[in-house]
């Protein structure tokens, strides 16, 4: 896939770096253009307009479209008790990055996983997963309650009664996603 970028230099560098991870080339003569808000939209080209702060959403959109055909994105492989397990996306309550690495949590177990938190945010973001702080990604299907908290933050009570805190930085995105 090839895309053209019309954006600030800072956003251009970030986008180019992230797109290269998914083998998406950046060229000026592409028919698909990613346009940062405030820049002119080119005529006769397919354009996706985005907010600079949400540039990762554009990558998620492109990557999900590319990887839909691969059919592997609805599962992950987790390691628990020296055994590998195939886990369905719908069974994952949340994914967390911590000192011991990346872990996926289901209602009954914890699994060590290989990929990064950002990887799952990119491929599962359009499937109901949302980043709630710098180290956690939750499956909205498993949220039982949303509790308003101090300083515009929230606490999510999950179906397994675990409580996860939404940081102030990510609470706006949660409100927009859930329209609250």
CSV table of C-alpha atoms in Angstrom, one decimal, residues 105-177:
chain,number,residue,atom,x,y,z
A,105,UNK,CA,-6.3,-11.1,31.1
A,106,UNK,CA,-9.4,-13.2,30.6
A,107,UNK,CA,-12.1,-13.7,33.2
A,108,UNK,CA,-10.2,-16.7,34.5
A,109,UNK,CA,-6.5,-16.4,33.7
A,110,UNK,CA,-3.5,-14.3,32.9
A,111,UNK,CA,-1.4,-14.9,29.8
A,112,UNK,CA,2.0,-13.6,28.8
A,113,UNK,CA,1.9,-12.4,25.2
A,114,UNK,CA,4.5,-11.5,22.7
A,115,UNK,CA,3.2,-8.5,20.8
A,116,UNK,CA,3.2,-4.9,22.1
A,117,UNK,CA,0.2,-3.0,23.6
A,118,UNK,CA,0.3,-0.7,20.6
A,119,UNK,CA,0.1,-3.6,18.2
A,120,UNK,CA,-3.2,-4.8,19.8
A,121,UNK,CA,-4.5,-1.2,20.0
A,122,UNK,CA,-3.9,-0.9,16.2
A,123,UNK,CA,-5.6,-4.1,15.2
A,124,UNK,CA,-8.3,-4.3,17.8
A,125,UNK,CA,-9.1,-0.6,18.2
A,126,UNK,CA,-11.9,-0.8,15.7
A,127,UNK,CA,-13.2,-4.0,17.3
A,128,UNK,CA,-14.1,-2.4,20.7
A,129,UNK,CA,-10.7,-2.1,22.5
A,130,UNK,CA,-9.7,1.3,23.8
A,131,UNK,CA,-6.6,2.6,25.5
A,132,UNK,CA,-7.4,3.8,29.0
A,133,UNK,CA,-3.9,4.8,30.2
A,134,UNK,CA,-0.3,4.4,29.1
A,135,UNK,CA,-0.2,0.7,30.1
A,136,UNK,CA,-3.7,-0.7,29.6
A,137,UNK,CA,-6.1,-1.5,26.8
A,138,UNK,CA,-9.6,-2.7,27.6
A,139,UNK,CA,-12.3,-4.6,25.8
A,140,UNK,CA,-15.4,-2.5,26.1
A,141,UNK,CA,-17.6,-5.6,25.9
A,142,UNK,CA,-16.4,-6.5,29.4
A,143,UNK,CA,-17.1,-3.1,31.0
A,144,UNK,CA,-19.8,-3.5,33.6
A,145,UNK,CA,-19.8,0.0,35.0
A,146,UNK,CA,-18.2,3.4,34.3
A,147,UNK,CA,-17.7,5.4,37.5
A,148,UNK,CA,-16.9,9.1,37.3
A,149,UNK,CA,-13.7,9.8,39.3
A,150,UNK,CA,-11.7,12.8,40.4
A,151,UNK,CA,-10.1,15.3,37.9
A,152,UNK,CA,-12.2,14.2,34.9
A,153,UNK,CA,-11.1,10.6,35.2
A,154,UNK,CA,-13.1,7.4,35.3
A,155,UNK,CA,-12.9,4.0,36.9
A,156,UNK,CA,-14.0,1.0,34.9
A,157,UNK,CA,-15.5,-1.9,36.7
A,158,UNK,CA,-15.0,-4.9,34.5
A,159,UNK,CA,-17.2,-8.1,34.4
A,160,UNK,CA,-14.7,-9.9,36.5
A,161,UNK,CA,-15.0,-7.1,39.2
A,162,UNK,CA,-11.5,-5.8,38.5
A,163,UNK,CA,-11.4,-2.0,38.6
A,164,UNK,CA,-9.2,-0.1,36.1
A,165,UNK,CA,-8.5,3.6,36.2
A,166,UNK,CA,-8.9,5.7,33.0
A,167,UNK,CA,-6.3,8.5,33.1
A,168,UNK,CA,-7.2,12.1,32.5
A,169,UNK,CA,-5.4,12.0,29.1
A,170,UNK,CA,-7.5,9.1,27.8
A,171,UNK,CA,-10.8,10.0,29.5
A,172,UNK,CA,-11.8,12.4,26.6
A,173,UNK,CA,-11.3,9.6,24.1
A,174,UNK,CA,-13.4,7.3,26.2
A,175,UNK,CA,-16.2,9.9,26.5
A,176,UNK,CA,-16.2,10.5,22.8
A,177,UNK,CA,-16.2,6.8,22.0
